[in-house]
Coordinates of C-alpha atoms in Angstrom, one line a residue:
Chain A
X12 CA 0.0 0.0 0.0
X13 CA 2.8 2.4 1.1
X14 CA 5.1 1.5 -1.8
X15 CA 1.8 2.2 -4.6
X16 CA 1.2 5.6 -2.4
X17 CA 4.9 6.3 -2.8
X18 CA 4.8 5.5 -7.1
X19 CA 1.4 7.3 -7.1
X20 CA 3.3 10.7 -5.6
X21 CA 6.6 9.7 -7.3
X22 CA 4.3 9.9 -10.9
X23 CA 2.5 12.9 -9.9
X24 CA 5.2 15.1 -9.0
X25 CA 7.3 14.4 -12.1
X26 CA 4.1 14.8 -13.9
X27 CA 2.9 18.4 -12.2
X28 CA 7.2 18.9 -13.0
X29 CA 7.1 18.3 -16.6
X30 CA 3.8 20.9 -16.8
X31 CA 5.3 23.6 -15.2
X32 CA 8.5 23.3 -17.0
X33 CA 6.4 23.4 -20.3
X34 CA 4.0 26.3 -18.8
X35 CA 7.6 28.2 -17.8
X36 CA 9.0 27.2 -21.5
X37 CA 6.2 28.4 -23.6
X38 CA 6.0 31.8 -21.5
X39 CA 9.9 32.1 -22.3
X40 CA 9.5 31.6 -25.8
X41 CA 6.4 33.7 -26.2
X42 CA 8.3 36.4 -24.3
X43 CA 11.1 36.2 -26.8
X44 CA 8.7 35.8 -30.0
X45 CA 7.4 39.1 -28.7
X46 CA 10.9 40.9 -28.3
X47 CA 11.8 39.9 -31.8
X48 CA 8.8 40.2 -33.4
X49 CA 9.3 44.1 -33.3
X50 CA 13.0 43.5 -34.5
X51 CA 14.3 43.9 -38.2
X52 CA 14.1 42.2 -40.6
X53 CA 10.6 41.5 -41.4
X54 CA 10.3 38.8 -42.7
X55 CA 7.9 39.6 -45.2
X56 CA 7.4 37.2 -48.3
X57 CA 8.2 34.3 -45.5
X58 CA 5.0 35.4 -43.4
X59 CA 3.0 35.7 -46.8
X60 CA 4.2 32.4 -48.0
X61 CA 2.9 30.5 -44.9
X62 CA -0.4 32.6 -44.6
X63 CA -1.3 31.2 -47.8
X64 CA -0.1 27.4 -47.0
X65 CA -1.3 27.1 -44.0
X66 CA -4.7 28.9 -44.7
X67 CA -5.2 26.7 -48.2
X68 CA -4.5 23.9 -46.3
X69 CA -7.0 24.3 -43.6
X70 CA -9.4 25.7 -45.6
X71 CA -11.5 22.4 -47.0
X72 CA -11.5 21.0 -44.0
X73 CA -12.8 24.1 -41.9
X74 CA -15.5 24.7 -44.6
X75 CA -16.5 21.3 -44.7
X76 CA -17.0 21.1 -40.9
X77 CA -18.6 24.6 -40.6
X78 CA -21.3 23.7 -42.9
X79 CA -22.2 20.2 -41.5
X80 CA -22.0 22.5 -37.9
X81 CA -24.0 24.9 -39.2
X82 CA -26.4 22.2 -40.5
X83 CA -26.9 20.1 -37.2
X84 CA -26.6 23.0 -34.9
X85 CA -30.0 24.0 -36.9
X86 CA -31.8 20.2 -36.9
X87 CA -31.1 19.9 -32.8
X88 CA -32.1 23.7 -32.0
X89 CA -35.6 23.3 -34.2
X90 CA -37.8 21.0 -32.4
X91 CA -36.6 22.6 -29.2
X92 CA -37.4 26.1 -30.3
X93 CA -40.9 24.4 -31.9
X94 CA -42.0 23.0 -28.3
X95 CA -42.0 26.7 -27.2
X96 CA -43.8 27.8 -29.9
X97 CA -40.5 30.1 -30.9
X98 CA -39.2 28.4 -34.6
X99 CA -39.3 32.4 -35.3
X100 CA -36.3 33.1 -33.4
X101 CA -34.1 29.8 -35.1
X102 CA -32.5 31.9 -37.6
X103 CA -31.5 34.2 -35.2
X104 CA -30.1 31.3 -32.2
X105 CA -28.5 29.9 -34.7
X106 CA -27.0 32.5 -35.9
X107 CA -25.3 33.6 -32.3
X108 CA -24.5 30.5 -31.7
X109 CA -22.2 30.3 -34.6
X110 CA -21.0 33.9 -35.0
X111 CA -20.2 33.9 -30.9
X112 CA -19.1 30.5 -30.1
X113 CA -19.1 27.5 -32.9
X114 CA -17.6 29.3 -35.4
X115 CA -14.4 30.4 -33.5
X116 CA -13.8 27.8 -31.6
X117 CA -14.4 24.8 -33.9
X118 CA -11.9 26.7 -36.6
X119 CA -9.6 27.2 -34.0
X120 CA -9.6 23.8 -32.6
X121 CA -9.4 22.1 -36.5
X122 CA -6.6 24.4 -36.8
X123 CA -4.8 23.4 -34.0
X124 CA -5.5 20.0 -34.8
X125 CA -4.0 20.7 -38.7
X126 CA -1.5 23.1 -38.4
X127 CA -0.2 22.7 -34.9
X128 CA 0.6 19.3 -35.3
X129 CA 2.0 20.7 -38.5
X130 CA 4.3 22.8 -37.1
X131 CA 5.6 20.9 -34.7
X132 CA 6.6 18.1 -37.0
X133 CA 8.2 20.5 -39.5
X134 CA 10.6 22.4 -36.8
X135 CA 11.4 19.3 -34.7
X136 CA 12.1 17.3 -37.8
X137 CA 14.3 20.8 -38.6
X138 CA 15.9 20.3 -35.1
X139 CA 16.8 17.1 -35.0
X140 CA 18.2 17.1 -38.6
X141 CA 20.6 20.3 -37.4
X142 CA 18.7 22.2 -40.2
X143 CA 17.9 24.7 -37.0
X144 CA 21.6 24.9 -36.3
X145 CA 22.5 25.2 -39.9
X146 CA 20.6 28.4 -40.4
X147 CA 22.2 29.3 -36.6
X148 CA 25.8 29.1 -38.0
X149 CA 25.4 30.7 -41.7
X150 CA 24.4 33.5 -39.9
X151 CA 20.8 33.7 -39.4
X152 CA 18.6 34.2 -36.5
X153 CA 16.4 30.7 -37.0
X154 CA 13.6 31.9 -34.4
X155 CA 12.9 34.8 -36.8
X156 CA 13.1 33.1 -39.9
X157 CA 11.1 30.2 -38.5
X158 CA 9.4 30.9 -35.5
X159 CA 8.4 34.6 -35.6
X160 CA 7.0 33.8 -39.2
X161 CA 4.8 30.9 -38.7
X162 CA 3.3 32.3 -35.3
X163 CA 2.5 35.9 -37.0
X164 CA 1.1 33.8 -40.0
X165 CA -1.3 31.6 -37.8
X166 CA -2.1 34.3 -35.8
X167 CA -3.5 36.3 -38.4
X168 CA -4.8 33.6 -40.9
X169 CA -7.3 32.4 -38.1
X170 CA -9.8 35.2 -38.1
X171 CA -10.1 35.3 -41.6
X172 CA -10.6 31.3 -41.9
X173 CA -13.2 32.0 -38.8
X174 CA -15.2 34.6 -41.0
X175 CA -15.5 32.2 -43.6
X176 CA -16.4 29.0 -41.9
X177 CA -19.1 31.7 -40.1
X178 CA -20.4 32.2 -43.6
X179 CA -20.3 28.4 -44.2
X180 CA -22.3 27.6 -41.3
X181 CA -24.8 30.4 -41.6
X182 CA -25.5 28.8 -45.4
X183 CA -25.5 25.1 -43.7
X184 CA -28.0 26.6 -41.6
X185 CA -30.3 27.6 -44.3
X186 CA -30.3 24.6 -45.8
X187 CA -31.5 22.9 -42.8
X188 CA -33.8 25.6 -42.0
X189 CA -35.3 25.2 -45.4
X190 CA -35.8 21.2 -44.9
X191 CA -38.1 22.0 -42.4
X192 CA -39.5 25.2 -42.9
X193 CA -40.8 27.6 -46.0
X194 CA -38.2 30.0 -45.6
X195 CA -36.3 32.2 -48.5
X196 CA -33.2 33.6 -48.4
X197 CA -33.8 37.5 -47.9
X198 CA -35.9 36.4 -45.0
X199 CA -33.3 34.5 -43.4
X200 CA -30.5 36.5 -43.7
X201 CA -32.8 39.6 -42.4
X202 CA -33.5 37.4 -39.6
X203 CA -29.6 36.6 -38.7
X204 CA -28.7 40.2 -39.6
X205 CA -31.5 41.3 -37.1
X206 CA -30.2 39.2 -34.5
X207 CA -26.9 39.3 -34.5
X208 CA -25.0 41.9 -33.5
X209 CA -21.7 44.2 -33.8
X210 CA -21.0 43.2 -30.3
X211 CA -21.3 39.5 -30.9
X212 CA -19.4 39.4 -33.6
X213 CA -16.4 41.4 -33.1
X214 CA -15.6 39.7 -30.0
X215 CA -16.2 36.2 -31.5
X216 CA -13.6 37.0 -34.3
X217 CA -11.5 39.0 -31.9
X218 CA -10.4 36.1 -29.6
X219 CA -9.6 33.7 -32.5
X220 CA -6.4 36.2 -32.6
X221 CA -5.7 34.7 -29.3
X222 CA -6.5 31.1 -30.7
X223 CA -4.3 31.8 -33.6
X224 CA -1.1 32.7 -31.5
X225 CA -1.8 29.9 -29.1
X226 CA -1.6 27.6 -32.3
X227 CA 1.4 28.9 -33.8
X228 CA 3.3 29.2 -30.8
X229 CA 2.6 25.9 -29.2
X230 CA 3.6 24.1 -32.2
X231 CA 7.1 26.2 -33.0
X232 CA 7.8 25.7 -29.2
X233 CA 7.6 22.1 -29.2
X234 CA 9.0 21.4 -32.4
X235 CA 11.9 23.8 -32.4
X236 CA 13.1 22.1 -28.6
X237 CA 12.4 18.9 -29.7
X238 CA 15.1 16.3 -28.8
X239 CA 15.5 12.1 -29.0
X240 CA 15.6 12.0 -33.1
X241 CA 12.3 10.6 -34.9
X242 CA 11.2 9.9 -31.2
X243 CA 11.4 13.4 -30.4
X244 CA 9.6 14.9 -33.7
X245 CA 6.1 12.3 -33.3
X246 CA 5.9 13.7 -29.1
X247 CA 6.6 17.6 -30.7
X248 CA 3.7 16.8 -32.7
X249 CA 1.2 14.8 -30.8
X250 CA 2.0 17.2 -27.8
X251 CA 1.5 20.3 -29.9
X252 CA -2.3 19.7 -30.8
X253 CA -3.1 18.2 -27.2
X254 CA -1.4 21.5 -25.7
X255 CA -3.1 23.9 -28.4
X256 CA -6.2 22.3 -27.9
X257 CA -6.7 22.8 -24.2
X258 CA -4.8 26.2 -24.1
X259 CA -8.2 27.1 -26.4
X260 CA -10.6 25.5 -24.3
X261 CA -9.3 27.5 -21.5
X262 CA -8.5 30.5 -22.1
X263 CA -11.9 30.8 -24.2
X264 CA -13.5 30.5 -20.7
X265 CA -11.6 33.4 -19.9
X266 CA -12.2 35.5 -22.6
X267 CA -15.4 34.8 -23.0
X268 CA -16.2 36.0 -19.5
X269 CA -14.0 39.2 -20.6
X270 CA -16.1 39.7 -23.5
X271 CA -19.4 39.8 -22.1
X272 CA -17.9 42.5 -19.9
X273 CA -16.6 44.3 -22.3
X274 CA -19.6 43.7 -24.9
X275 CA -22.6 42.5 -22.9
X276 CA -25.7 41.0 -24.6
X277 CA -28.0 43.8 -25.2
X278 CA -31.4 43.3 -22.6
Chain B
X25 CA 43.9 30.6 -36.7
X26 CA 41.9 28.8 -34.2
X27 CA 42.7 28.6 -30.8
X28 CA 41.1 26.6 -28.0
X29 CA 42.5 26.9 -24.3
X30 CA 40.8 24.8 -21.4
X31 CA 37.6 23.9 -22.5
X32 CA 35.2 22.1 -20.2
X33 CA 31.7 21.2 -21.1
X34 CA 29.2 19.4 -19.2
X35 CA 25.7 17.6 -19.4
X36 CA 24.6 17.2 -16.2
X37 CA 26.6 14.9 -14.4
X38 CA 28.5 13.8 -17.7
X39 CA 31.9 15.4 -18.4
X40 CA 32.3 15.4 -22.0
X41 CA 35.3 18.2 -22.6
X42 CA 37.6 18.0 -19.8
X43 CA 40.0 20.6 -20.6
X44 CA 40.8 21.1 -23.9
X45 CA 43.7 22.5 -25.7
X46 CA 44.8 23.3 -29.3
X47 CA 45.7 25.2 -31.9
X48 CA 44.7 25.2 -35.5
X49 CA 47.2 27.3 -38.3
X50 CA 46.0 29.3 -40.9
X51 CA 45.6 26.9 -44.5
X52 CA 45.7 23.7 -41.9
X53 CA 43.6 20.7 -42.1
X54 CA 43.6 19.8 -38.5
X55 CA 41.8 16.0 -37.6
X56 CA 40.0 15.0 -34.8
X57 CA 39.8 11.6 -33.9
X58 CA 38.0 9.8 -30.9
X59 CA 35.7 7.2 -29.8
X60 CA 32.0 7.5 -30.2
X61 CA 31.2 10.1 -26.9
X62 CA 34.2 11.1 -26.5
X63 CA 32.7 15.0 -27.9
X64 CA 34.3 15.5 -31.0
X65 CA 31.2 17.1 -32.1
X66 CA 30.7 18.8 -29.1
X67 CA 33.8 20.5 -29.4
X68 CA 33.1 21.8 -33.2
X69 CA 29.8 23.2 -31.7
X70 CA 31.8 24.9 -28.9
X71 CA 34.1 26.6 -31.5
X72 CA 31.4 28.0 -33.0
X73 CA 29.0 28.7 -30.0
X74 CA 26.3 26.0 -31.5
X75 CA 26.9 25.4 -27.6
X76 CA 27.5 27.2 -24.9
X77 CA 31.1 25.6 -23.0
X78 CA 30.7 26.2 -19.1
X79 CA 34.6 27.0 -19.3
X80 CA 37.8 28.1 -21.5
X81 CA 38.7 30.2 -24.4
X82 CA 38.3 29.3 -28.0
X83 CA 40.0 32.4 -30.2
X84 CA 39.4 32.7 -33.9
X85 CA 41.6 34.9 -35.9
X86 CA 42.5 37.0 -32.7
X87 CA 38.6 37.0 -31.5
X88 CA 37.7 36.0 -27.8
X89 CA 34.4 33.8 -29.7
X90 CA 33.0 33.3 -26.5
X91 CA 32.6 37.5 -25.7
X92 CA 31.2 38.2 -28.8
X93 CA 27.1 39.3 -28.6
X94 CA 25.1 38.2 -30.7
X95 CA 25.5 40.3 -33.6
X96 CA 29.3 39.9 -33.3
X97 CA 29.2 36.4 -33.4
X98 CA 26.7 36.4 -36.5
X99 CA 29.4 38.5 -38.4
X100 CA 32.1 36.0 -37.4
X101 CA 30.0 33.1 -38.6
X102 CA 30.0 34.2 -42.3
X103 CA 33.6 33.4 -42.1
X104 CA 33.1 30.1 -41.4
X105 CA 31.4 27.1 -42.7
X106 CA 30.1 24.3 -41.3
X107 CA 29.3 20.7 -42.8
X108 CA 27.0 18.6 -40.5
X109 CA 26.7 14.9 -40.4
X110 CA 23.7 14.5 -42.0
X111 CA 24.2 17.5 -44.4
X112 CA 20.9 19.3 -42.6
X113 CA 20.1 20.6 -46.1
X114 CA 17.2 22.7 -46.0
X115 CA 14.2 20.3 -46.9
X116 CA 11.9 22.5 -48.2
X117 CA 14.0 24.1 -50.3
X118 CA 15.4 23.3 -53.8
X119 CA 19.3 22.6 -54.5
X120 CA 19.4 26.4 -55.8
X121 CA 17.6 27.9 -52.9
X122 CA 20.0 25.9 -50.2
X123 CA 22.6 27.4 -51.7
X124 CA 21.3 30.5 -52.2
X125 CA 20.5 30.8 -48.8
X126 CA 23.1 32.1 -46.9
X127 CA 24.4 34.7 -49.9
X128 CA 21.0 36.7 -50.2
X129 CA 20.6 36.7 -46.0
X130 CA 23.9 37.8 -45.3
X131 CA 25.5 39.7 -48.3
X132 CA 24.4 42.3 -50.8
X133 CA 25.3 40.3 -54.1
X134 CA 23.5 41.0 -57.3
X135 CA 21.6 37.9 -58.9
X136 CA 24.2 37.5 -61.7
X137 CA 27.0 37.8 -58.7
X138 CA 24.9 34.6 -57.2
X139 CA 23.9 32.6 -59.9
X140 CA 28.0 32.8 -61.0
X141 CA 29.0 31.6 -57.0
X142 CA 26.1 28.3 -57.4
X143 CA 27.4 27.4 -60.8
X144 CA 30.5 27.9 -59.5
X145 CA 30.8 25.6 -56.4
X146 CA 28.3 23.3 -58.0
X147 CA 31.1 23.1 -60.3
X148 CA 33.4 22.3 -58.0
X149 CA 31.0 19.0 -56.6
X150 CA 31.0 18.4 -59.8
X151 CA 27.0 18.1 -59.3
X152 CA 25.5 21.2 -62.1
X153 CA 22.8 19.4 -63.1
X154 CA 21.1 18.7 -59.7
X155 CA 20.2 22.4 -59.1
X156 CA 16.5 22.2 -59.6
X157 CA 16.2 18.7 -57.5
X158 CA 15.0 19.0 -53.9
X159 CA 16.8 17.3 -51.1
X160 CA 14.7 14.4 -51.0
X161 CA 15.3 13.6 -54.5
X162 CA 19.5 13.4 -53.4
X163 CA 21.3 10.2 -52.6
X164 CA 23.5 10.7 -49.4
X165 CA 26.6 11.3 -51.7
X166 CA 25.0 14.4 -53.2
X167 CA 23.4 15.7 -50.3
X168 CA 26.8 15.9 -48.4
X169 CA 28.6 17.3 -51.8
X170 CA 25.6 20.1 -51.8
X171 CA 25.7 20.2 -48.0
X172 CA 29.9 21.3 -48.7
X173 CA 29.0 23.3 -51.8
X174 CA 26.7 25.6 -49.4
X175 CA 29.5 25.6 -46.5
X176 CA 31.8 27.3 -49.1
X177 CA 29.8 29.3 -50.9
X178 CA 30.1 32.3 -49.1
X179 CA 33.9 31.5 -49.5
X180 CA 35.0 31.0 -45.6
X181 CA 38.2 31.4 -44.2
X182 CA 37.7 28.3 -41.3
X183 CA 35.3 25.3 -42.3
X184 CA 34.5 22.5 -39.8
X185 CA 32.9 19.2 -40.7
X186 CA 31.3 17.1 -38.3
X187 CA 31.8 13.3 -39.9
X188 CA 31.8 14.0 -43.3
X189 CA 32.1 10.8 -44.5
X190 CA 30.2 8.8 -42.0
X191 CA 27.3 7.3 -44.0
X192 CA 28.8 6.7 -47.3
X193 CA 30.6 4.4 -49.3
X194 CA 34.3 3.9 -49.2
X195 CA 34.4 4.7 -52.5
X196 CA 32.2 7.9 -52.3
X197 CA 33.9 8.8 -49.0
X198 CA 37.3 8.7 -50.4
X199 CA 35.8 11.2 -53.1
X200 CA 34.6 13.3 -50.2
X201 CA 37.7 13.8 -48.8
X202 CA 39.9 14.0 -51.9
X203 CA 37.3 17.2 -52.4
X204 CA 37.4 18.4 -48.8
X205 CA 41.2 18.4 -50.1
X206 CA 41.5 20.1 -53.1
X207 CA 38.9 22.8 -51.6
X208 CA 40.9 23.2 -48.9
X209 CA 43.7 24.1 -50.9
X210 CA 41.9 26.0 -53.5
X211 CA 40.2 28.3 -51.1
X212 CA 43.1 27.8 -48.3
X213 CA 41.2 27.5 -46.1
X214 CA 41.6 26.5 -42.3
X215 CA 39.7 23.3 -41.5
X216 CA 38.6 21.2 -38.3
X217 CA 37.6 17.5 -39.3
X218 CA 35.8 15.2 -36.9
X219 CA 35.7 11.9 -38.2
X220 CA 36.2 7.9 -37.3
X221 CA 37.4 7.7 -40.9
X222 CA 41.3 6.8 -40.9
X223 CA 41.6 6.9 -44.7
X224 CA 39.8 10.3 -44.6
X225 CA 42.1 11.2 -42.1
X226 CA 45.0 9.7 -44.0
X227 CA 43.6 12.0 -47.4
X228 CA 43.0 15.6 -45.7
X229 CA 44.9 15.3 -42.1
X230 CA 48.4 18.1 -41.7
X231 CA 47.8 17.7 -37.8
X232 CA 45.6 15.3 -35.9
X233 CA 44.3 15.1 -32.2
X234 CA 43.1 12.0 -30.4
X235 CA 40.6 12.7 -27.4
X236 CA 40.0 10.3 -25.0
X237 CA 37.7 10.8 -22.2
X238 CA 37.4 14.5 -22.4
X239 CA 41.2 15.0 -22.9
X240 CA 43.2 14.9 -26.1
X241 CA 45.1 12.2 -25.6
X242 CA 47.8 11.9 -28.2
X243 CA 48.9 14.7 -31.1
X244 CA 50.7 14.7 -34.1
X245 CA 51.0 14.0 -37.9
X246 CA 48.7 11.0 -39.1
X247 CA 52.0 8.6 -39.7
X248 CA 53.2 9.9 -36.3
X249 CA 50.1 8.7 -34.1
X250 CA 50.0 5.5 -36.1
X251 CA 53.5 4.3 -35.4
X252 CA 53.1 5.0 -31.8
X253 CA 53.2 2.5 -29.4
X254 CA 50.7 3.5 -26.9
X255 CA 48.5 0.8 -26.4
X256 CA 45.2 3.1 -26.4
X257 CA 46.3 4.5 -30.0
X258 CA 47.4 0.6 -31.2
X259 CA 43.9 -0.4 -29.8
X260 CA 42.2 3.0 -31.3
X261 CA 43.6 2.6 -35.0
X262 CA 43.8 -0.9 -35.2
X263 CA 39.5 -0.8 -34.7
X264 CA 39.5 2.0 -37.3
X265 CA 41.5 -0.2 -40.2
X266 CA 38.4 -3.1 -38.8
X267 CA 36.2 -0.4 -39.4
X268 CA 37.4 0.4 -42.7
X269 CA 38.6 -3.5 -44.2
X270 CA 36.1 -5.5 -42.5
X271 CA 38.1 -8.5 -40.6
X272 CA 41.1 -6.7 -41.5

């Protein structure tokens, strides 16, 4: 009994260890992507190059989800809303839902799960090839080449992919709207346009930013410290999208209490 | 010229440098030899602050390497190349873009000025039609000939390879280091070779050091250290010619 106790706190500790040495790492890093972020050069045509890979990349799959979202988001919320005698105000719950919450954080979490891993791979494959020290010893700075590119890219690709899977979903919707009820177009639309507003979007698409970074920078951290070879690159990656994920799920707790502070739902 | 005085580096509780000492001339081609561990490859990184040593004093061309900030020690890496083990060509770039590389982060050349110092060191690997291919497409020979080609493109006055002919064929090795040769003598250029290869060694070596345990052990010319009694060198070289011959 005292000897399982013992492994139980033995695994624990080196467990809670092994967090906060990744919580301390990735506040390090993000500390020094934000130092050199500011610093010349800008890597320009590097940052373009991987806004459009990474955002062509994700861009099927994020479309593809939003509209079947979109879709059964509508089929589960319509017999509800029928039972109180309110299939009026589907368009417009649906709507919020999407443009507040689903929307957001569905992109973000496909994106961590596509590009984080992504990432991760890439630089810890870069690491444990010496590519990473390559690029140190011919004289360039490989965090701002590598790391300081990707992170801006994802950062900023994020809310654009989140507009559009928005858009995605809101025509999902309508198509399950229109299964079950005689609804056009211009009345839809007026509906959602009616119901949603400025304050629920702009803090929807605001905190994918967040999302974004959190993606970018997980993924460079892991991969560009990965060690152990092959080993090394497959934990960089795995870890990356576990890490990104929950680092979402979190801190969109927090920022959606901040936003309903900062923007609350009109009465 | 390179010099190294007292270097010590650690990992944890391991010792892996343990005092290090040596000198390099100007136009030498200096060998390091040493078991697997031993830190051959730790001490190239030291030289050129791919690590940080916990002690000592490693001196380029007059230059305290270890004071130098960042900046500094950027502009003191141009001067020097530096051929990994596995090449670490850039895998997402093409055969023209690795080489490429370095010339349009670091200098101001025009296009024509770059295109001329590819061809040129492609020329000299004697690999110009492979400037489209991608590093995947590369057998190991070619990726360590494009791997050198983009060490000395930038024309470096100290280049230091880690293994360069660990991986390959005898017969592509010993074209490896006939070229680490006659580039070393066409550019005259200083040069620090790690390797386990005694033929290499044989090809390219004015100077070699043996490290054993953290410490160099034994120094001199090639046919010095091999007609040397010591039973640790006797044991040490008569595993390499195993190495090299099979049964021997």
């Amino acid at each position: 009994m005292a000897s399982r106790l013992y492994k139980f706190l033995d695994v624990t500790e080196k467990r809670l260890q092994s967090f906060f040495e990744l919580l301390a790492g990735l506040t390090l890093f993000s500390l020094r992507f934000l130092k050199e972020v500011f610093v010349p050069p800008y890597e320009v045509e590097e940052i373009r190059k991987h806004m459009i890979e990474l955002g062509m990349k994700t861009l099927p799959i994020v479309g593809v989800t939003g509209f079947i979202i979109g879709l059964v988001i509508t089929m589960q919320l319509q017999p509800v809303l029928q039972r109180f005698g309110a299939e009026a105000f589907l368009p417009g719950s649906v709507g919020i839902s999407i443009v507040r919450e689903l929307g957001p954080v569905i992109t973000a979490l496909i994106f961590a799960g596509r590009v984080s891993s992504g990432i991760g791979a890439e630089l810890g494959s870069m690491r444990v090839t010496e590519q990473i020290d390559a690029m140190e010893v011919s004289g360039v700075n490989p965090f701002k080449f590598l790391v300081v590119t990707r992170v801006f890219a994802t950062t900023f690709i994020l809310p654009i992919l989140t507009v559009y899977v928005i858009f995605i979903a809101l025509i999902g919707a309508y198509i399950a709207v229109v299964l079950v009820q005689n609804m056009t177009w211009e009345y839809y639309t007026g509906r959602v346009i009616f119901s949603v507003e400025f304050g629920d979007a702009i803090p929807g698409v605001a905190k994918t930013f967040v999302f974004g970074y959190i993606v970018g920078i997980v993924g460079a951290y892991l991969g560009y410290n990965a060690k152990n070879g092959t080993e090394g690159v497959g934990k960089a990656s795995t870890t990356s999208v576990v890490v990104s994920s929950l680092l979402i799920l979190v801190l969109d707790m927090i920022l959606v209490k901040l936003t309903l502070w900062l923007w609350p739902i009109a009465k | 010229m390179v010099v190294i005085k007292d270097l010590h580096k650690s990992f944890e509780n391991q010792v892996v440098l343990n005092g290090i000492s040596m000198h390099v001339e100007n136009a030498q081609n200096m060998v390091v030899f040493g078991r697997s561990g031993t830190g051959k490859s730790v001490l190239l990184k030291c030289v050129i602050r791919l690590m940080e040593p916990d002690a000592g004093e490693v001196t380029i061309d007059g230059k305290d390497v270890l004071s130098l900030n960042l900046n500094e020690l950027n502009t003191l890496r141009k001067d020097i190349g530096f051929l990994f083990q596995g090449a670490a060509l850039y895998d997402s770039m093409s055969v023209r873009e690795n080489l490429e590389f370095p010339l349009i982060r670091n200098f101001d050349y025009s296009q024509e000025e770059i295109d001329k110092r590819i061809s040129d060191v492609l020329e000299a690997v004697s690999l110009e039609g492979e400037i489209d291919k991608m590093p995947s497409e590369l057998s190991g020979g070619m990726r360590k000939r494009i791997g050198l080609a983009r060490s000395i493109i930038t024309k470096p006055k100290l280049m230091l390879y880690d293994e360069p002919t660990t991986g390959l064929d005898p017969i592509t090795a010993k074209e490896i280091s006939s070229l680490i040769l006659e580039l070393q003598l066409a550019y005259k250029m200083t040069s620090i070779v790690v390797t386990h290869d005694l033929l290499c060694a044989k090809i390219i070596a004015d100077r070699a050091i043996v490290l054993k345990k953290g410490h160099i052990h034994s120094e001199g010319t090639i046919e010095e250290l091999l007609s040397d009694k010591d039973p640790f060198l006797v044991d040490f070289f008569s595993d390499e010619v195993i190495n090299k011959n099979g049964r021997g």
